[in-house]
mmCIF file with all atom_site columns, C-alpha atoms in Angstrom:
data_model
loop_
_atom_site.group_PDB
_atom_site.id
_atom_site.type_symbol
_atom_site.label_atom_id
_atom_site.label_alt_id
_atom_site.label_comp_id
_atom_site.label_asym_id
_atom_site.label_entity_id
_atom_site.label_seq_id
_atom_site.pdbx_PDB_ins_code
_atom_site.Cartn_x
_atom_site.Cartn_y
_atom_site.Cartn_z
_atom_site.occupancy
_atom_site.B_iso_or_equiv
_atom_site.pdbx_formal_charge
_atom_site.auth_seq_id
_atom_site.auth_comp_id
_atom_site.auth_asym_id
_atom_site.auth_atom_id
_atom_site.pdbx_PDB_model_num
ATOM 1  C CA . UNK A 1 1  ? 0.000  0.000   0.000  1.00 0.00 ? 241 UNK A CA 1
ATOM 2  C CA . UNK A 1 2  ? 1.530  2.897   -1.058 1.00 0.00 ? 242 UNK A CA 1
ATOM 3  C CA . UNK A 1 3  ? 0.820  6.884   0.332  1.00 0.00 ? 243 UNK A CA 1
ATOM 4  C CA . UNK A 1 4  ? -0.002 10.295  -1.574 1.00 0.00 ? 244 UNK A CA 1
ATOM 5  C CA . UNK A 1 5  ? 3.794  10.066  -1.888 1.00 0.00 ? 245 UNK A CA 1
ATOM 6  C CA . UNK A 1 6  ? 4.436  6.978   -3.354 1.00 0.00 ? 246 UNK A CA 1
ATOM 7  C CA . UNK A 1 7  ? 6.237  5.801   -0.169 1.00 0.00 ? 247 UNK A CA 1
ATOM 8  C CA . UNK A 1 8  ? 4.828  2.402   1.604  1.00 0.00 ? 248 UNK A CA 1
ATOM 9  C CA . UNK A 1 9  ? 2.726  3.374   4.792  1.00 0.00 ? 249 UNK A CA 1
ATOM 10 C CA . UNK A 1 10 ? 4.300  2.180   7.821  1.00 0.00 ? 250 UNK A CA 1
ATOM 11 C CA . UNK A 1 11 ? 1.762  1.938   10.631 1.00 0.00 ? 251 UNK A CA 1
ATOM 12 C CA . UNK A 1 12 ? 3.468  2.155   14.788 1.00 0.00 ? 252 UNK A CA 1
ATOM 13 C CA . UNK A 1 13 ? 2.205  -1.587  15.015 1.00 0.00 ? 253 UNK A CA 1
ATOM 14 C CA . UNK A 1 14 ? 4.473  -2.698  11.561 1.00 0.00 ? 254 UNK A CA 1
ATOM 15 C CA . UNK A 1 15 ? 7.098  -1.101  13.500 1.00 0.00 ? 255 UNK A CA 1
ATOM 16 C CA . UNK A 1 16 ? 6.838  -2.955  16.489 1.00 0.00 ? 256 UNK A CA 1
ATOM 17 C CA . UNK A 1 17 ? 6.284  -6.112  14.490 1.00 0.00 ? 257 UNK A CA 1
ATOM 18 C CA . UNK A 1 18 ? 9.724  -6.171  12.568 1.00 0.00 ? 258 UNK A CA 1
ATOM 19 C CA . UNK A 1 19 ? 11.228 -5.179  16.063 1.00 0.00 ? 259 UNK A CA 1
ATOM 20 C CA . UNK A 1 20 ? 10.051 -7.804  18.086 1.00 0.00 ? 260 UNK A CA 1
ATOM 21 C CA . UNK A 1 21 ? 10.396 -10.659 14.657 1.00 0.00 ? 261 UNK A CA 1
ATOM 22 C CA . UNK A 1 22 ? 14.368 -9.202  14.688 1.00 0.00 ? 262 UNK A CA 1
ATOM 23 C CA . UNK A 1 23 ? 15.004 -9.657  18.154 1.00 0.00 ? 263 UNK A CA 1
ATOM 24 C CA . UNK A 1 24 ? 14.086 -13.306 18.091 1.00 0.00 ? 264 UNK A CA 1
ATOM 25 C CA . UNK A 1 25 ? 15.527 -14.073 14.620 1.00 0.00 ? 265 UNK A CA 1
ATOM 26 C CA . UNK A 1 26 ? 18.734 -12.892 16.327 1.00 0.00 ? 266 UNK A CA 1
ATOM 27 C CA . UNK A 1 27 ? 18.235 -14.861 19.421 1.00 0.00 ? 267 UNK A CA 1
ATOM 28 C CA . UNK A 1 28 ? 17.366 -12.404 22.077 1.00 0.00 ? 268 UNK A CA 1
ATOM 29 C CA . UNK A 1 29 ? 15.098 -14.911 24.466 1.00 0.00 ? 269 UNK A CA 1
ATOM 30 C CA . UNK A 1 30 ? 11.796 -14.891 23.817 1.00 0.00 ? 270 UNK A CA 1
ATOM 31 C CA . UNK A 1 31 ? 11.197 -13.558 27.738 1.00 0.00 ? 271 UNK A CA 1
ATOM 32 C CA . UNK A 1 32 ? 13.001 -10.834 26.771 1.00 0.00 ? 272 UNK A CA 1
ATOM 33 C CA . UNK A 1 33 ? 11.292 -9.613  23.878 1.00 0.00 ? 273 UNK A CA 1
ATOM 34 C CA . UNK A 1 34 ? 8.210  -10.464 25.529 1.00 0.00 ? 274 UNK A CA 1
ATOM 35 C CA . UNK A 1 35 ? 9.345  -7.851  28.421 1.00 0.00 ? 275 UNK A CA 1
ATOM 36 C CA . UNK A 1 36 ? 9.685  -4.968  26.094 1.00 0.00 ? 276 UNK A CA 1
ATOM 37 C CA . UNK A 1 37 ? 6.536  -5.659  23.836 1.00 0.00 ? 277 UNK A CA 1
ATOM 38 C CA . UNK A 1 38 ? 4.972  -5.845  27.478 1.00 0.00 ? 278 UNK A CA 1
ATOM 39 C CA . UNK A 1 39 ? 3.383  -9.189  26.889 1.00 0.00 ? 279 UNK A CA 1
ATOM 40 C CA . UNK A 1 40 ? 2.061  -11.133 29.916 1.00 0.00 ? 280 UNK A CA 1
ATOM 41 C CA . UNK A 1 41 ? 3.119  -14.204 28.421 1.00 0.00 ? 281 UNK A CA 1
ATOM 42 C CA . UNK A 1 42 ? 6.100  -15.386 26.376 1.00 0.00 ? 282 UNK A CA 1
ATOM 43 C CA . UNK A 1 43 ? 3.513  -17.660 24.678 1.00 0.00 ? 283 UNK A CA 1
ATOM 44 C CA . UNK A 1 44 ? 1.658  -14.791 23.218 1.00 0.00 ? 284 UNK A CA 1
ATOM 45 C CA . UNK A 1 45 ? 5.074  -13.079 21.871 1.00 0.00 ? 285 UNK A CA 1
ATOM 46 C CA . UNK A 1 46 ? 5.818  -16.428 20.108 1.00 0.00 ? 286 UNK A CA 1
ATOM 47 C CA . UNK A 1 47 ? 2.437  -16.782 18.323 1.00 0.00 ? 287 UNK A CA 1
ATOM 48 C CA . UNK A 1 48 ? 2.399  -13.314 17.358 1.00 0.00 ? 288 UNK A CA 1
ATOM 49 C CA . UNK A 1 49 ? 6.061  -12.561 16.097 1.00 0.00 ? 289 UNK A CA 1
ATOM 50 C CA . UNK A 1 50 ? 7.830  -15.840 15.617 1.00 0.00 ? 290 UNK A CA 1
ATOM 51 C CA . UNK A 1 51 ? 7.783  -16.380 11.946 1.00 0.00 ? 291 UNK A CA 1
ATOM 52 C CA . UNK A 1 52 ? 9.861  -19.056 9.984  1.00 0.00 ? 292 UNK A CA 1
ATOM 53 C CA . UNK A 1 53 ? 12.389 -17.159 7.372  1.00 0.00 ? 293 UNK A CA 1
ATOM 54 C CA . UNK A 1 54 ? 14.383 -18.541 4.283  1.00 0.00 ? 294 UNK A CA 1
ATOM 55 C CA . UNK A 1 55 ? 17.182 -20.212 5.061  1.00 0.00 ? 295 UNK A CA 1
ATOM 56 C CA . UNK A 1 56 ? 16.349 -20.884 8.388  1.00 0.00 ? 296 UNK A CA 1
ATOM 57 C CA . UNK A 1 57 ? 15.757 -24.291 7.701  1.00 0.00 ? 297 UNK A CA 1
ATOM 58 C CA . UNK A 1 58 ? 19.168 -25.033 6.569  1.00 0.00 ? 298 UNK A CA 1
ATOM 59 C CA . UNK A 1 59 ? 20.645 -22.899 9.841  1.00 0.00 ? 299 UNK A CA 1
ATOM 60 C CA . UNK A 1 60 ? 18.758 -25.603 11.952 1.00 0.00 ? 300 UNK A CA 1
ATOM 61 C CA . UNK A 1 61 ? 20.237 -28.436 9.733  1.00 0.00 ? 301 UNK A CA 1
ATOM 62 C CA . UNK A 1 62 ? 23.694 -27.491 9.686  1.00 0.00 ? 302 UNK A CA 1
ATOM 63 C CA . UNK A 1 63 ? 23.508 -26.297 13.552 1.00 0.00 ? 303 UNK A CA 1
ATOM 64 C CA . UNK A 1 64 ? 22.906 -29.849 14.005 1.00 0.00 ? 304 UNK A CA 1
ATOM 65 C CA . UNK A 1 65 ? 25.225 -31.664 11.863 1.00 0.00 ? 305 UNK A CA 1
ATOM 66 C CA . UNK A 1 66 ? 27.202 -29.138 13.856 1.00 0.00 ? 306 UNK A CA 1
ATOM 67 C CA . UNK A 1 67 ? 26.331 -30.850 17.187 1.00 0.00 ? 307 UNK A CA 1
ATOM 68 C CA . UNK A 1 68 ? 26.665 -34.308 15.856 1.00 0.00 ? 308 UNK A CA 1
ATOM 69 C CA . UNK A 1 69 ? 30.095 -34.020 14.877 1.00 0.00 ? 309 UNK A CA 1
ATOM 70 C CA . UNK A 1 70 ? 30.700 -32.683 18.493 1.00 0.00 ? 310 UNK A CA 1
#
């Protein structure tokens, strides 16, 4: 959706999504993040903002392979 402008609109809650979905991509704990969004529950920050990127499935598989080879 693009403004008068041509420039996307970028509502306060977008803004607080992509900060609370970087701080757990990066691995800040989730109880953390949960803190500063002001969540009662860590459950609620993981439903919300936990989301599954590209790539990420290979980080988990070679993280493991990782782990296997000790």
């Amino acid at each position: 959706m693009l403004g008068e402008d041509q420039l996307p609109v970028i509502r306060l809650h977008d803004l607080r999504h992509t900060h609370a979905t970087l701080l757990l991509a990066d691995g800040v704990p989730v109880k953390v993040v949960s803190e500063r969004l002001g969540h009662a529950s860590a459950t609620l920050t993981l439903t919300v903002y936990q989301h599954v990127h590209p790539g990420m499935g290979r980080e988990a598989a070679d993280r493991f392979a990782a782990l296997l080879e000790g």
